[in-house]
Amino acid sequence: MEIGMVFVVGAGTMGNGIAQVCAQKGISIVLNDISQDALDKAVKNINWSVSKFVDKGRLSESVETIMGRIQTSTGLDEARNADLVIEAVFEDLKVKQEIVKKLDEVVGDKTILASNTSAIPITEIASASTRSENFIGLHFFNPVPMMAAVEVIRGITTTDEAFQYGADFVRYIGKEPILVNRDIAGFILNRINMLSNMEAYRLVEQGVATPEDIDKGMRLAFGRKMGPFETADLVGLDVQLMAYSSTYEEEKDPRFYPPTILRRKVLAGHFGRKTGRGWYEYDENGNRKD
Ligand SMILES: NC(=O)c1ccc[n+]([C@@H]2O[C@H](COP(=O)([O-])OP(=O)(O)OC[C@H]3O[C@@H](n4cnc5c(N)ncnc54)[C@H](O)[C@@H]3O)[C@@H](O)[C@H]2O)c1
């Protein structure tokens, strides 16, 4: 596989990580954002992260060589020369579709278009494009430089070639593709995680166990780095509720109906670390109180 340039739209948490892993594999990157401030921060963050990998001896090239592959832009024009465009902006269908429409006017016929959406069906985003056959989902996990799995999602109009391209690209950047053969809400890994998290919340709701004990058990028995409640406080209970509710709306399957305890906590503003309280309590420095 030969990849000349990848154009990444959105220079937030995920866009930064995607740009970094591509640059580390020798791919030229144009990182795009509507905010110059976000682009400036992105370059600093990526530089810091690449330096850490170089210091630990995990990369053979210099920071300057890797960073030299990353250009930034507030416009979409350079997407013209891209082999692959990866959209990683806010989780908002309208914003994503607007970008797809604009990209349609710029990119070449062979360019593969991808979205890093966490939950929006790929077909829905692709429907804004006149070349939806070239559209795939590439769902990276956070933090991108550390996480080896990437879900490759086939929309209803995606061709075999585009789907294969996604899997080959993921291997090319040193990660493992997890193939999602049908465009289903929550894809695979989040879908499984969602159900297991909701079961954990229900067990707390029913007074069967405490969050502390469930987290400890999941770490010790299943080798997880963090239990479901610790993770939820980091991700944000509000963010989780949105993802679970949208999956329920899409599927109308009672298994995905968010547990009352989660809905109440969000109503009370107990979002997790960012509000100082979620399943656990935190001090002003974000450290657990107990
Ligand atoms: N954060 C995660 O853990 C995670 C994991 C997997 C997937 N995702 C998905 O990845 C996507 C991005 O998430 P994130 O956490 O990086 O978001 P973020 O909020 O960190 O960054 C989003 C960036 O998009 C930019 N943006 C907004 N509108 C734009 C436009 N029209 N053109 C160009 N840039 C624009 C913003 O300025 C911002 O810098 C979302 O779809 C999210 O659901 C997130």
mmCIF file of C-alpha atoms and ligand atoms in Angstrom:
data_model
loop_
_atom_site.group_PDB
_atom_site.id
_atom_site.type_symbol
_atom_site.label_atom_id
_atom_site.label_comp_id
_atom_site.label_asym_id
_atom_site.label_seq_id
_atom_site.Cartn_x
_atom_site.Cartn_y
_atom_site.Cartn_z
ATOM 1 C CA MET A 1 0.000 0.000 0.000
ATOM 2 C CA GLU A 2 1.242 3.496 -0.818
ATOM 3 C CA ILE A 3 -0.090 6.510 1.009
ATOM 4 C CA GLY A 4 1.044 9.975 0.006
ATOM 5 C CA MET A 5 -1.000 12.288 2.162
ATOM 6 C CA VAL A 6 -3.729 12.057 4.764
ATOM 7 C CA PHE A 7 -5.906 15.095 5.465
ATOM 8 C CA VAL A 8 -7.348 15.187 8.993
ATOM 9 C CA VAL A 9 -10.322 17.478 9.683
ATOM 10 C CA GLY A 10 -10.571 18.515 13.355
ATOM 11 C CA ALA A 11 -7.506 19.096 15.514
ATOM 12 C CA GLY A 12 -8.953 18.065 18.866
ATOM 13 C CA THR A 13 -8.056 15.069 21.027
ATOM 14 C CA MET A 14 -8.671 12.488 18.299
ATOM 15 C CA GLY A 15 -7.413 14.500 15.305
ATOM 16 C CA ASN A 16 -4.126 15.095 17.139
ATOM 17 C CA GLY A 17 -3.672 11.417 17.869
ATOM 18 C CA ILE A 18 -4.528 10.340 14.326
ATOM 19 C CA ALA A 19 -2.131 12.912 12.815
ATOM 20 C CA GLN A 20 0.603 11.768 15.202
ATOM 21 C CA VAL A 21 0.380 8.035 14.467
ATOM 22 C CA CYS A 22 0.313 8.679 10.705
ATOM 23 C CA ALA A 23 3.339 11.014 10.846
ATOM 24 C CA GLN A 24 5.212 8.436 12.945
ATOM 25 C CA LYS A 25 4.687 5.956 10.090
ATOM 26 C CA GLY A 26 6.110 8.333 7.485
ATOM 27 C CA ILE A 27 2.839 9.697 6.085
ATOM 28 C CA SER A 28 2.499 13.402 5.206
ATOM 29 C CA ILE A 29 -0.337 15.025 7.096
ATOM 30 C CA VAL A 30 -2.378 18.165 6.707
ATOM 31 C CA LEU A 31 -4.212 18.830 9.939
ATOM 32 C CA ASN A 32 -7.221 21.089 9.487
ATOM 33 C CA ASP A 33 -9.358 22.993 11.989
ATOM 34 C CA ILE A 34 -11.593 26.062 11.861
ATOM 35 C CA SER A 35 -9.700 27.358 14.886
ATOM 36 C CA GLN A 36 -6.078 28.513 14.491
ATOM 37 C CA ASP A 37 -5.789 28.266 18.260
ATOM 38 C CA ALA A 38 -6.731 24.566 18.138
ATOM 39 C CA LEU A 39 -4.077 24.006 15.438
ATOM 40 C CA ASP A 40 -1.383 25.775 17.482
ATOM 41 C CA LYS A 41 -2.278 23.684 20.534
ATOM 42 C CA ALA A 42 -2.348 20.534 18.408
ATOM 43 C CA VAL A 43 1.215 21.061 17.163
ATOM 44 C CA LYS A 44 2.425 21.610 20.745
ATOM 45 C CA ASN A 45 0.584 18.531 22.037
ATOM 46 C CA ILE A 46 1.771 16.271 19.236
ATOM 47 C CA ASN A 47 5.345 17.529 19.641
ATOM 48 C CA TRP A 48 5.182 16.736 23.365
ATOM 49 C CA SER A 49 3.762 13.262 22.784
ATOM 50 C CA VAL A 50 6.228 12.373 19.998
ATOM 51 C CA SER A 51 9.106 13.560 22.250
ATOM 52 C CA LYS A 52 7.962 11.131 24.953
ATOM 53 C CA PHE A 53 8.035 8.219 22.497
ATOM 54 C CA VAL A 54 11.479 9.274 21.207
ATOM 55 C CA ASP A 55 12.842 9.659 24.782
ATOM 56 C CA LYS A 56 11.669 6.149 25.626
ATOM 57 C CA GLY A 57 13.451 4.812 22.548
ATOM 58 C CA ARG A 58 10.219 3.697 20.915
ATOM 59 C CA LEU A 59 10.781 5.686 17.699
ATOM 60 C CA SER A 60 13.913 5.608 15.568
ATOM 61 C CA GLU A 61 13.405 8.989 13.874
ATOM 62 C CA SER A 62 13.945 12.417 15.437
ATOM 63 C CA VAL A 63 11.094 14.574 16.729
ATOM 64 C CA GLU A 64 11.949 17.138 14.007
ATOM 65 C CA THR A 65 11.671 14.558 11.207
ATOM 66 C CA ILE A 66 8.284 13.343 12.430
ATOM 67 C CA MET A 67 6.931 16.832 13.127
ATOM 68 C CA GLY A 68 8.230 17.949 9.691
ATOM 69 C CA ARG A 69 5.550 15.722 8.117
ATOM 70 C CA ILE A 70 2.696 17.650 9.747
ATOM 71 C CA GLN A 71 1.325 20.819 8.176
ATOM 72 C CA THR A 72 -1.684 22.718 9.437
ATOM 73 C CA SER A 73 -4.438 24.569 7.610
ATOM 74 C CA THR A 74 -7.705 26.354 8.361
ATOM 75 C CA GLY A 75 -8.942 25.669 4.810
ATOM 76 C CA LEU A 76 -9.985 22.478 3.013
ATOM 77 C CA ASP A 77 -8.192 23.167 -0.294
ATOM 78 C CA GLU A 78 -5.265 20.869 0.406
ATOM 79 C CA ALA A 79 -7.627 17.913 0.718
ATOM 80 C CA ARG A 80 -7.392 17.994 -3.093
ATOM 81 C CA ASN A 81 -4.136 16.005 -2.909
ATOM 82 C CA ALA A 82 -5.178 13.580 -0.181
ATOM 83 C CA ASP A 83 -5.419 9.802 -0.587
ATOM 84 C CA LEU A 84 -7.494 9.639 2.553
ATOM 85 C CA VAL A 85 -9.488 12.259 4.469
ATOM 86 C CA ILE A 86 -10.376 11.506 8.087
ATOM 87 C CA GLU A 87 -13.046 13.667 9.707
ATOM 88 C CA ALA A 88 -12.680 14.008 13.510
ATOM 89 C CA VAL A 89 -14.757 17.072 14.474
ATOM 90 C CA PHE A 90 -17.449 17.370 17.168
ATOM 91 C CA GLU A 91 -19.962 14.534 17.433
ATOM 92 C CA ASP A 92 -22.668 16.489 15.590
ATOM 93 C CA LEU A 93 -24.301 15.074 12.469
ATOM 94 C CA LYS A 94 -25.003 18.485 10.901
ATOM 95 C CA VAL A 95 -21.423 19.709 11.368
ATOM 96 C CA LYS A 96 -20.054 16.464 9.953
ATOM 97 C CA GLN A 97 -22.400 16.538 6.951
ATOM 98 C CA GLU A 98 -21.489 20.169 6.199
ATOM 99 C CA ILE A 99 -17.830 19.204 6.071
ATOM 100 C CA VAL A 100 -18.548 16.208 3.863
ATOM 101 C CA LYS A 101 -20.433 18.439 1.411
ATOM 102 C CA LYS A 102 -17.539 20.900 1.235
ATOM 103 C CA LEU A 103 -15.011 18.089 0.813
ATOM 104 C CA ASP A 104 -17.054 16.745 -2.092
ATOM 105 C CA GLU A 105 -16.193 19.870 -4.079
ATOM 106 C CA VAL A 106 -12.481 19.468 -3.432
ATOM 107 C CA VAL A 107 -11.319 15.858 -3.275
ATOM 108 C CA GLY A 108 -10.445 13.572 -6.195
ATOM 109 C CA ASP A 109 -12.617 10.666 -7.361
ATOM 110 C CA LYS A 110 -10.353 8.073 -5.766
ATOM 111 C CA THR A 111 -10.009 9.737 -2.371
ATOM 112 C CA ILE A 112 -11.336 7.639 0.491
ATOM 113 C CA LEU A 113 -13.420 9.612 2.974
ATOM 114 C CA ALA A 114 -13.632 8.448 6.588
ATOM 115 C CA SER A 115 -15.307 9.547 9.785
ATOM 116 C CA ASN A 116 -14.071 8.893 13.305
ATOM 117 C CA THR A 117 -17.575 9.199 14.773
ATOM 118 C CA SER A 118 -18.143 7.276 18.016
ATOM 119 C CA ALA A 119 -21.787 6.488 17.412
ATOM 120 C CA ILE A 120 -23.401 8.162 14.376
ATOM 121 C CA PRO A 121 -24.179 5.614 11.641
ATOM 122 C CA ILE A 122 -21.638 5.998 8.835
ATOM 123 C CA THR A 123 -24.353 5.811 6.179
ATOM 124 C CA GLU A 124 -26.003 8.889 7.684
ATOM 125 C CA ILE A 125 -22.828 10.980 7.432
ATOM 126 C CA ALA A 126 -22.000 9.541 3.989
ATOM 127 C CA SER A 127 -25.463 10.442 2.679
ATOM 128 C CA ALA A 128 -24.275 14.069 2.432
ATOM 129 C CA SER A 129 -21.642 13.013 -0.111
ATOM 130 C CA THR A 130 -22.065 12.316 -3.821
ATOM 131 C CA ARG A 131 -19.392 9.641 -3.475
ATOM 132 C CA SER A 132 -20.762 7.682 -0.546
ATOM 133 C CA GLU A 133 -19.332 4.480 -2.069
ATOM 134 C CA ASN A 134 -15.886 5.746 -1.021
ATOM 135 C CA PHE A 135 -17.016 6.472 2.526
ATOM 136 C CA ILE A 136 -15.991 4.366 5.545
ATOM 137 C CA GLY A 137 -15.868 4.634 9.317
ATOM 138 C CA LEU A 138 -12.458 4.605 10.983
ATOM 139 C CA HIS A 139 -13.142 4.535 14.700
ATOM 140 C CA PHE A 140 -9.937 5.139 16.643
ATOM 141 C CA PHE A 141 -9.751 4.785 20.421
ATOM 142 C CA ASN A 142 -8.440 7.333 22.897
ATOM 143 C CA PRO A 143 -5.479 7.848 23.421
ATOM 144 C CA VAL A 144 -4.798 7.071 19.764
ATOM 145 C CA PRO A 145 -0.997 6.593 20.031
ATOM 146 C CA MET A 146 -1.514 3.901 22.708
ATOM 147 C CA MET A 147 -4.591 2.029 21.503
ATOM 148 C CA ALA A 148 -3.970 -0.696 18.942
ATOM 149 C CA ALA A 149 -7.558 -1.332 17.807
ATOM 150 C CA VAL A 150 -9.357 0.668 15.110
ATOM 151 C CA GLU A 151 -12.867 -0.279 14.013
ATOM 152 C CA VAL A 152 -13.323 -0.144 10.242
ATOM 153 C CA ILE A 153 -17.001 0.350 9.450
ATOM 154 C CA ARG A 154 -18.808 -0.461 6.229
ATOM 155 C CA GLY A 155 -21.703 1.868 5.449
ATOM 156 C CA ILE A 156 -24.567 0.559 3.374
ATOM 157 C CA THR A 157 -23.110 2.155 0.217
ATOM 158 C CA THR A 158 -19.416 1.443 0.929
ATOM 159 C CA THR A 159 -17.676 -0.611 -1.781
ATOM 160 C CA ASP A 160 -15.566 -3.697 -0.982
ATOM 161 C CA GLU A 161 -12.526 -1.757 -2.226
ATOM 162 C CA ALA A 162 -13.060 1.171 0.135
ATOM 163 C CA PHE A 163 -13.676 -1.178 3.072
ATOM 164 C CA GLN A 164 -10.499 -3.112 2.227
ATOM 165 C CA TYR A 165 -8.583 0.160 1.893
ATOM 166 C CA GLY A 166 -9.634 1.061 5.449
ATOM 167 C CA ALA A 167 -8.369 -2.243 6.833
ATOM 168 C CA ASP A 168 -5.079 -1.971 4.893
ATOM 169 C CA PHE A 169 -4.569 1.601 6.077
ATOM 170 C CA VAL A 170 -5.074 0.585 9.715
ATOM 171 C CA ARG A 171 -2.427 -2.161 9.355
ATOM 172 C CA TYR A 172 -0.121 0.276 7.538
ATOM 173 C CA ILE A 173 -0.100 2.599 10.558
ATOM 174 C CA GLY A 174 0.723 -0.336 12.855
ATOM 175 C CA LYS A 175 -2.725 -0.943 14.300
ATOM 176 C CA GLU A 176 -5.214 -3.798 14.086
ATOM 177 C CA PRO A 177 -8.455 -3.401 12.129
ATOM 178 C CA ILE A 178 -11.648 -4.646 13.760
ATOM 179 C CA LEU A 179 -14.066 -5.131 10.879
ATOM 180 C CA VAL A 180 -17.619 -3.897 11.347
ATOM 181 C CA ASN A 181 -19.494 -5.457 8.442
ATOM 182 C CA ARG A 182 -22.794 -3.710 9.067
ATOM 183 C CA ASP A 183 -23.446 -0.097 10.007
ATOM 184 C CA ILE A 184 -24.901 -0.590 13.483
ATOM 185 C CA ALA A 185 -25.321 1.929 16.336
ATOM 186 C CA GLY A 186 -22.333 1.898 18.700
ATOM 187 C CA PHE A 187 -20.438 -0.361 16.253
ATOM 188 C CA ILE A 188 -18.894 -3.352 18.099
ATOM 189 C CA LEU A 189 -16.617 -2.483 20.968
ATOM 190 C CA ASN A 190 -18.579 0.433 22.429
ATOM 191 C CA ARG A 191 -21.767 -1.554 22.011
ATOM 192 C CA ILE A 192 -20.434 -4.413 24.130
ATOM 193 C CA ASN A 193 -18.958 -1.964 26.624
ATOM 194 C CA MET A 194 -22.210 -0.019 26.811
ATOM 195 C CA LEU A 195 -24.209 -3.083 27.863
ATOM 196 C CA SER A 196 -21.626 -4.162 30.405
ATOM 197 C CA ASN A 197 -21.454 -0.625 31.865
ATOM 198 C CA MET A 198 -25.226 -0.399 32.117
ATOM 199 C CA GLU A 199 -25.354 -3.759 33.881
ATOM 200 C CA ALA A 200 -22.750 -2.483 36.364
ATOM 201 C CA TYR A 201 -24.867 0.648 37.001
ATOM 202 C CA ARG A 202 -27.982 -1.478 37.520
ATOM 203 C CA LEU A 203 -26.149 -3.665 40.039
ATOM 204 C CA VAL A 204 -25.326 -0.529 42.035
ATOM 205 C CA GLU A 205 -28.903 0.724 41.618
ATOM 206 C CA GLN A 206 -30.237 -2.588 42.995
ATOM 207 C CA GLY A 207 -27.860 -2.418 45.967
ATOM 208 C CA VAL A 208 -26.029 -5.577 44.920
ATOM 209 C CA ALA A 209 -22.560 -4.013 45.060
ATOM 210 C CA THR A 210 -20.720 -0.697 45.391
ATOM 211 C CA PRO A 211 -18.914 1.076 42.529
ATOM 212 C CA GLU A 212 -15.635 0.551 44.452
ATOM 213 C CA ASP A 213 -16.077 -3.224 44.596
ATOM 214 C CA ILE A 214 -17.196 -3.553 40.981
ATOM 215 C CA ASP A 215 -14.261 -1.435 39.758
ATOM 216 C CA LYS A 216 -11.825 -3.447 41.890
ATOM 217 C CA GLY A 217 -13.293 -6.726 40.644
ATOM 218 C CA MET A 218 -13.160 -5.719 36.983
ATOM 219 C CA ARG A 219 -9.517 -4.669 37.393
ATOM 220 C CA LEU A 220 -8.411 -7.748 39.305
ATOM 221 C CA ALA A 221 -10.501 -10.421 37.601
ATOM 222 C CA PHE A 222 -10.472 -9.210 34.005
ATOM 223 C CA GLY A 223 -7.178 -7.320 33.852
ATOM 224 C CA ARG A 224 -8.785 -3.993 33.012
ATOM 225 C CA LYS A 225 -6.732 -0.900 33.767
ATOM 226 C CA MET A 226 -9.843 0.871 35.070
ATOM 227 C CA GLY A 227 -13.269 -0.297 36.175
ATOM 228 C CA PRO A 228 -16.516 0.947 34.560
ATOM 229 C CA PHE A 229 -17.216 3.627 37.193
ATOM 230 C CA GLU A 230 -13.675 5.036 37.131
ATOM 231 C CA THR A 231 -13.835 5.140 33.347
ATOM 232 C CA ALA A 232 -17.271 6.773 33.349
ATOM 233 C CA ASP A 233 -16.028 9.579 35.605
ATOM 234 C CA LEU A 234 -13.199 10.212 33.166
ATOM 235 C CA VAL A 235 -15.330 10.094 30.014
ATOM 236 C CA GLY A 236 -18.208 12.070 31.582
ATOM 237 C CA LEU A 237 -21.583 10.657 32.629
ATOM 238 C CA ASP A 238 -23.291 13.270 30.432
ATOM 239 C CA VAL A 239 -21.340 12.060 27.391
ATOM 240 C CA GLN A 240 -22.188 8.445 28.180
ATOM 241 C CA LEU A 241 -25.880 9.219 28.656
ATOM 242 C CA MET A 242 -25.941 10.940 25.247
ATOM 243 C CA ALA A 243 -24.331 7.915 23.563
ATOM 244 C CA TYR A 244 -26.613 5.412 25.303
ATOM 245 C CA SER A 245 -29.748 7.462 24.603
ATOM 246 C CA SER A 246 -28.907 7.862 20.929
ATOM 247 C CA THR A 247 -28.271 4.123 20.627
ATOM 248 C CA TYR A 248 -31.602 3.428 22.314
ATOM 249 C CA GLU A 249 -33.373 5.902 20.003
ATOM 250 C CA GLU A 250 -31.821 4.215 16.971
ATOM 251 C CA GLU A 251 -32.522 0.629 18.072
ATOM 252 C CA LYS A 252 -35.584 0.912 20.341
ATOM 253 C CA ASP A 253 -34.075 -2.074 22.155
ATOM 254 C CA PRO A 254 -34.756 -1.977 25.947
ATOM 255 C CA ARG A 255 -31.286 -3.354 26.650
ATOM 256 C CA PHE A 256 -29.929 0.065 25.661
ATOM 257 C CA TYR A 257 -32.338 2.105 27.797
ATOM 258 C CA PRO A 258 -30.103 4.138 30.158
ATOM 259 C CA PRO A 259 -30.555 3.099 33.827
ATOM 260 C CA THR A 260 -32.450 5.529 36.079
ATOM 261 C CA ILE A 261 -29.421 6.051 38.339
ATOM 262 C CA LEU A 262 -27.395 7.354 35.389
ATOM 263 C CA ARG A 263 -30.188 9.662 34.203
ATOM 264 C CA ARG A 264 -30.635 11.063 37.735
ATOM 265 C CA LYS A 265 -26.930 11.643 38.238
ATOM 266 C CA VAL A 266 -26.746 13.605 34.998
ATOM 267 C CA LEU A 267 -29.814 15.655 36.001
ATOM 268 C CA ALA A 268 -28.029 16.458 39.273
ATOM 269 C CA GLY A 269 -24.936 17.635 37.387
ATOM 270 C CA HIS A 270 -22.806 14.730 38.659
ATOM 271 C CA PHE A 271 -20.894 14.363 35.380
ATOM 272 C CA GLY A 272 -17.671 12.928 36.813
ATOM 273 C CA ARG A 273 -14.229 14.481 37.224
ATOM 274 C CA LYS A 274 -15.130 17.627 35.293
ATOM 275 C CA THR A 275 -17.797 18.597 37.881
ATOM 276 C CA GLY A 276 -15.949 17.199 40.923
ATOM 277 C CA ARG A 277 -18.513 14.473 41.399
ATOM 278 C CA GLY A 278 -19.786 11.478 39.452
ATOM 279 C CA TRP A 279 -19.644 7.944 40.779
ATOM 280 C CA TYR A 280 -16.807 9.194 43.000
ATOM 281 C CA GLU A 281 -15.858 12.608 44.409
ATOM 282 C CA TYR A 282 -12.809 14.633 43.347
ATOM 283 C CA ASP A 283 -10.880 17.599 44.749
ATOM 284 C CA GLU A 284 -10.073 20.743 42.747
ATOM 285 C CA ASN A 285 -6.955 19.019 41.298
ATOM 286 C CA GLY A 286 -9.035 16.152 39.968
ATOM 287 C CA ASN A 287 -7.767 13.645 42.577
ATOM 288 C CA ARG A 288 -10.192 11.125 44.104
ATOM 289 C CA LYS A 289 -11.206 12.210 47.625
ATOM 290 C CA ASP A 290 -11.546 8.748 49.152
HETATM 291 N N1 LIG B 1 -12.578 11.741 22.651
HETATM 292 C C1 LIG B 1 -12.721 10.422 22.550
HETATM 293 O O1 LIG B 1 -12.434 9.660 23.489
HETATM 294 C C2 LIG B 1 -13.234 9.832 21.255
HETATM 295 C C3 LIG B 1 -13.000 8.469 20.981
HETATM 296 C C4 LIG B 1 -13.424 7.933 19.749
HETATM 297 C C5 LIG B 1 -14.082 8.743 18.829
HETATM 298 N N2 LIG B 1 -14.324 10.063 19.144
HETATM 299 C C6 LIG B 1 -15.008 10.883 18.132
HETATM 300 O O2 LIG B 1 -14.025 11.666 17.450
HETATM 301 C C7 LIG B 1 -14.596 12.924 17.049
HETATM 302 C C8 LIG B 1 -13.765 14.050 17.617
HETATM 303 O O3 LIG B 1 -13.742 13.952 19.019
HETATM 304 P P1 LIG B 1 -12.669 14.754 19.901
HETATM 305 O O4 LIG B 1 -12.788 14.195 21.274
HETATM 306 O O5 LIG B 1 -11.339 14.785 19.209
HETATM 307 O O6 LIG B 1 -13.309 16.227 19.857
HETATM 308 P P2 LIG B 1 -12.651 17.612 20.328
HETATM 309 O O7 LIG B 1 -13.750 18.403 20.892
HETATM 310 O O8 LIG B 1 -11.414 17.375 21.139
HETATM 311 O O9 LIG B 1 -12.151 18.274 18.935
HETATM 312 C C9 LIG B 1 -13.016 18.630 17.902
HETATM 313 C C10 LIG B 1 -12.280 19.647 17.014
HETATM 314 O O10 LIG B 1 -13.064 19.849 15.840
HETATM 315 C C11 LIG B 1 -12.912 21.204 15.463
HETATM 316 N N3 LIG B 1 -13.996 21.587 14.557
HETATM 317 C C12 LIG B 1 -15.299 21.834 14.834
HETATM 318 N N4 LIG B 1 -15.970 22.161 13.717
HETATM 319 C C13 LIG B 1 -15.075 22.104 12.696
HETATM 320 C C14 LIG B 1 -15.140 22.329 11.286
HETATM 321 N N5 LIG B 1 -16.285 22.685 10.711
HETATM 322 N N6 LIG B 1 -14.014 22.196 10.559
HETATM 323 C C15 LIG B 1 -12.851 21.842 11.139
HETATM 324 N N7 LIG B 1 -12.706 21.620 12.470
HETATM 325 C C16 LIG B 1 -13.808 21.743 13.229
HETATM 326 C C17 LIG B 1 -12.930 21.961 16.780
HETATM 327 O O11 LIG B 1 -12.372 23.266 16.644
HETATM 328 C C18 LIG B 1 -12.092 21.027 17.671
HETATM 329 O O12 LIG B 1 -10.718 21.387 17.644
HETATM 330 C C19 LIG B 1 -16.060 12.897 17.534
HETATM 331 O O13 LIG B 1 -16.873 12.451 16.504
HETATM 332 C C20 LIG B 1 -16.005 11.893 18.685
HETATM 333 O O14 LIG B 1 -17.270 11.289 18.916
HETATM 334 C C21 LIG B 1 -13.904 10.622 20.316
#
